[in-house]
Amino acid sequence: MYHIPVMLKECIEGLNIKPDGVYVDVTFGGGGHSRRILECLGENGRLYAFDQDEDAAKNVIDDSRFTFIQQNFRYMKNFIQLYCGGKVDGILADLGVSSYQFDTPEKGFSTRFDGRLDMRMNQNAAVDAASVVNTYDLKSLAAVLSRYGELRNAMSIADAIIAAREIKPIETTTELKEAVARFLPKGSENKVLAQIFQSLRIEVNEEMKVLEIFLSQCADVLKPGGRLVVMSYHSLEDRLVKNFMKTGNADGNLEKDFFGNQLTPYKLMSSKPIVPSDDEIQINSRARSAKLRVAERRER
């Protein structure tokens, strides 16, 4: 199984689906959320789904109301314009890496398996994690670890990686773990390793840049009253999502018109993010760090 959809009920409720509406699932994956959306749509409803991973394409749904677009969701606006004139009733994004990708050793996402240092969501991309680890200079590598892994000792870890690669190129997840082993505090080894792997994955896939591009398009693509539903799994993503929903921009700076009225394109459906129940976390550990935010497109 690709993975169990996180907060499926809450996502569907957040979309507030109209039977004849047009919806977009920009992170198709195993198709769990998409299948549930289709169940809520009538015969005139439409669903467009994006995913750049070739493995996700194997899960395509055989339904005349469904269109699969094998592309990164940074191109959402262009393709939605092409397919349906550019306006939709709801957009869903379930960010992060699927359980399937984590559980496939050769993809190199997980700290649990020995596999090639790959971490590419799109296997046709030129840069993989091995490239980052073996070619970035000290300052650049430390910046990645600090910015995307939020590691306080990023410079020391980067220095250790560079020392190890001078002896032999670091090509596998195990070799990377060995290179940073002395910086893993007892009892917190897995947490720090996860931060290191996360930082490399975000860099390889340009995840924060892509997320910002995507979020900047949503207000133009959504019809008035349309819903934006985004689920994130770490603080960097959640902060960016929160800023866009509150202010319409990445910086979180609220703009006002001449009369002092706030120029925000969205109305928040709740002031705080929705989090999974204890029961769901017990069933699906991947849900533990999930935060769901929902906003409605204001009338222009």
Short mmCIF file of C-alpha atoms in Angstrom, two decimals, residues 62-266:
data_model
loop_
_atom_site.label_atom_id
_atom_site.label_comp_id
_atom_site.label_asym_id
_atom_site.label_seq_id
_atom_site.Cartn_x
_atom_site.Cartn_y
_atom_site.Cartn_z
CA ASP A 62 -10.05 4.82 -14.07
CA ASP A 63 -12.81 7.41 -13.95
CA SER A 64 -14.00 9.77 -16.69
CA ARG A 65 -14.15 12.62 -14.16
CA PHE A 66 -10.48 12.18 -13.26
CA THR A 67 -7.39 13.55 -15.03
CA PHE A 68 -3.85 12.67 -13.90
CA ILE A 69 -1.07 15.17 -14.68
CA GLN A 70 2.43 13.76 -14.20
CA GLN A 71 4.08 17.03 -13.27
CA ASN A 72 5.41 18.89 -10.26
CA PHE A 73 2.66 21.02 -8.71
CA ARG A 74 4.74 24.14 -9.25
CA TYR A 75 3.09 24.08 -12.70
CA MET A 76 -0.46 23.83 -11.35
CA LYS A 77 -1.70 27.19 -12.66
CA ASN A 78 -0.54 26.55 -16.23
CA PHE A 79 -2.09 23.08 -16.46
CA ILE A 80 -5.37 24.07 -14.81
CA GLN A 81 -5.60 26.94 -17.29
CA LEU A 82 -5.00 24.47 -20.10
CA TYR A 83 -7.51 21.86 -18.91
CA CYS A 84 -10.40 23.85 -17.48
CA GLY A 85 -9.88 27.55 -18.03
CA GLY A 86 -8.00 28.14 -14.80
CA LYS A 87 -10.66 28.32 -12.07
CA VAL A 88 -11.47 25.62 -9.49
CA ASP A 89 -13.59 25.12 -6.36
CA GLY A 90 -10.93 23.54 -4.17
CA ILE A 91 -7.24 22.66 -3.92
CA LEU A 92 -5.77 19.95 -1.68
CA ALA A 93 -2.07 19.52 -0.87
CA ASP A 94 -0.77 16.75 1.39
CA LEU A 95 2.90 17.73 1.63
CA GLY A 96 5.86 15.59 2.54
CA VAL A 97 7.00 12.10 1.62
CA SER A 98 4.64 9.13 1.35
CA SER A 99 5.10 5.97 3.41
CA TYR A 100 5.73 4.12 0.15
CA GLN A 101 8.68 6.37 -0.67
CA PHE A 102 10.08 6.07 2.85
CA ASP A 103 9.71 2.28 2.69
CA THR A 104 11.51 1.91 -0.66
CA PRO A 105 15.23 1.57 0.24
CA GLU A 106 16.57 2.46 -3.22
CA LYS A 107 14.93 5.89 -3.03
CA GLY A 108 17.20 6.76 -0.11
CA PHE A 109 14.63 8.76 1.91
CA SER A 110 14.72 6.68 5.08
CA THR A 111 17.29 6.42 7.85
CA ARG A 112 16.09 2.84 8.47
CA PHE A 113 17.47 1.22 5.33
CA ASP A 114 20.77 1.00 3.49
CA GLY A 115 20.23 2.47 0.06
CA ARG A 116 21.72 4.82 -2.48
CA LEU A 117 21.69 8.50 -1.46
CA ASP A 118 19.04 9.53 -3.97
CA MET A 119 16.01 11.32 -2.41
CA ARG A 120 14.68 12.57 -5.77
CA MET A 121 10.89 12.77 -6.04
CA ASN A 122 11.40 13.03 -9.80
CA GLN A 123 13.84 10.39 -10.99
CA ASN A 124 14.66 12.49 -14.06
CA ALA A 125 16.03 15.34 -11.94
CA ALA A 126 19.75 16.00 -12.31
CA VAL A 127 20.64 16.59 -8.65
CA ASP A 128 20.35 13.85 -6.02
CA ALA A 129 21.39 13.70 -2.35
CA ALA A 130 24.76 12.14 -3.19
CA SER A 131 25.52 15.18 -5.38
CA VAL A 132 24.72 17.57 -2.54
CA VAL A 133 26.75 15.63 0.04
CA ASN A 134 29.79 15.19 -2.22
CA THR A 135 30.00 18.51 -4.09
CA TYR A 136 28.69 21.32 -1.86
CA ASP A 137 31.36 23.36 -0.10
CA LEU A 138 31.40 23.70 3.68
CA LYS A 139 29.40 26.93 3.84
CA SER A 140 26.73 25.74 1.39
CA LEU A 141 26.30 22.34 3.03
CA ALA A 142 26.09 23.89 6.51
CA ALA A 143 23.45 26.33 5.22
CA VAL A 144 21.29 23.43 3.97
CA LEU A 145 21.59 21.57 7.29
CA SER A 146 20.82 24.72 9.30
CA ARG A 147 18.01 26.13 7.15
CA TYR A 148 16.13 22.94 6.33
CA GLY A 149 17.14 20.66 9.21
CA GLU A 150 17.18 23.40 11.86
CA LEU A 151 20.36 21.89 13.28
CA ARG A 152 22.31 24.10 15.68
CA ASN A 153 25.62 22.34 15.02
CA ALA A 154 25.20 22.38 11.24
CA MET A 155 28.73 23.63 10.60
CA SER A 156 30.31 20.80 12.61
CA ILE A 157 28.16 18.16 10.88
CA ALA A 158 28.99 19.61 7.46
CA ASP A 159 32.69 19.57 8.36
CA ALA A 160 32.45 15.87 9.34
CA ILE A 161 30.71 15.03 6.04
CA ILE A 162 33.41 16.81 4.04
CA ALA A 163 36.17 15.03 5.99
CA ALA A 164 34.54 11.66 5.27
CA ARG A 165 34.05 12.33 1.54
CA GLU A 166 37.73 13.28 1.14
CA ILE A 167 38.57 9.70 2.06
CA LYS A 168 35.83 8.15 -0.08
CA PRO A 169 32.70 9.56 -1.78
CA ILE A 170 29.58 9.14 0.36
CA GLU A 171 27.19 7.16 -1.82
CA THR A 172 24.78 5.37 0.54
CA THR A 173 22.54 6.20 3.49
CA THR A 174 24.69 4.00 5.74
CA GLU A 175 27.87 5.82 4.74
CA LEU A 176 26.25 9.14 5.54
CA LYS A 177 25.08 7.88 8.93
CA GLU A 178 28.62 6.68 9.69
CA ALA A 179 30.06 10.07 8.70
CA VAL A 180 27.87 11.94 11.19
CA ALA A 181 27.73 9.25 13.91
CA ARG A 182 29.65 11.24 16.54
CA PHE A 183 27.12 14.08 16.33
CA LEU A 184 24.15 11.90 17.22
CA PRO A 185 23.25 12.45 20.92
CA LYS A 186 22.49 9.27 22.83
CA GLY A 187 18.76 8.77 22.96
CA SER A 188 18.15 11.28 20.14
CA GLU A 189 20.02 9.56 17.32
CA ASN A 190 16.97 8.99 15.15
CA LYS A 191 15.68 12.53 15.61
CA VAL A 192 18.95 14.16 14.52
CA LEU A 193 19.37 11.72 11.62
CA ALA A 194 15.84 12.54 10.50
CA GLN A 195 16.71 16.26 10.56
CA ILE A 196 19.83 15.65 8.45
CA PHE A 197 17.93 13.51 5.92
CA GLN A 198 15.06 16.01 5.83
CA SER A 199 17.41 18.89 5.03
CA LEU A 200 18.99 17.01 2.13
CA ARG A 201 15.60 15.91 0.76
CA ILE A 202 14.26 19.49 0.84
CA GLU A 203 17.38 20.76 -0.95
CA VAL A 204 17.32 18.04 -3.62
CA ASN A 205 13.65 18.58 -4.45
CA GLU A 206 13.63 22.37 -3.89
CA GLU A 207 10.61 21.72 -1.68
CA MET A 208 10.35 25.13 -0.02
CA LYS A 209 10.83 26.99 -3.30
CA VAL A 210 8.23 24.79 -5.02
CA LEU A 211 5.78 25.20 -2.13
CA GLU A 212 6.09 29.00 -2.29
CA ILE A 213 5.53 28.98 -6.06
CA PHE A 214 2.46 26.77 -5.64
CA LEU A 215 0.97 28.84 -2.81
CA SER A 216 1.48 32.06 -4.78
CA GLN A 217 -0.73 30.60 -7.56
CA CYS A 218 -3.64 29.39 -5.42
CA ALA A 219 -5.47 32.70 -4.98
CA ASP A 220 -5.58 33.16 -8.76
CA VAL A 221 -6.77 29.60 -9.42
CA LEU A 222 -9.49 29.43 -6.74
CA LYS A 223 -13.00 30.73 -7.41
CA PRO A 224 -14.50 33.03 -4.74
CA GLY A 225 -15.66 30.72 -1.94
CA GLY A 226 -13.22 28.02 -3.07
CA ARG A 227 -11.20 26.20 -0.42
CA LEU A 228 -7.44 25.76 0.00
CA VAL A 229 -6.61 22.74 2.18
CA VAL A 230 -2.94 22.13 3.00
CA MET A 231 -1.40 19.51 5.29
CA SER A 232 2.23 19.95 6.34
CA TYR A 233 4.61 17.82 8.36
CA HIS A 234 7.33 20.15 9.62
CA SER A 235 7.52 23.69 10.93
CA LEU A 236 9.14 25.22 7.82
CA GLU A 237 6.25 24.14 5.61
CA ASP A 238 3.59 25.03 8.15
CA ARG A 239 5.01 28.52 8.68
CA LEU A 240 4.92 29.24 4.93
CA VAL A 241 1.37 27.88 4.58
CA LYS A 242 0.22 29.94 7.57
CA ASN A 243 1.77 33.13 6.16
CA PHE A 244 0.09 32.71 2.77
CA MET A 245 -3.30 31.93 4.27
CA LYS A 246 -3.14 34.88 6.69
CA THR A 247 -1.65 37.50 4.39
CA GLY A 248 -1.41 36.16 0.84
CA ASN A 249 2.39 36.31 0.78
CA ALA A 250 5.44 34.34 1.96
CA ASP A 251 6.67 36.98 4.40
CA GLY A 252 3.46 37.11 6.42
CA ASN A 253 3.29 40.92 6.11
CA LEU A 254 -0.32 42.03 6.01
CA GLU A 255 -0.96 44.69 3.37
CA LYS A 256 -3.72 47.31 3.67
CA ASP A 257 -5.48 49.51 1.18
CA PHE A 258 -5.80 53.34 1.36
CA PHE A 259 -8.69 53.02 3.85
CA GLY A 260 -6.85 50.62 6.15
CA ASN A 261 -8.73 47.50 5.00
CA GLN A 262 -6.70 44.29 5.08
CA LEU A 263 -5.79 43.02 1.62
CA THR A 264 -5.77 39.28 2.30
CA PRO A 265 -7.22 36.90 -0.30
CA TYR A 266 -8.36 34.31 2.25
#
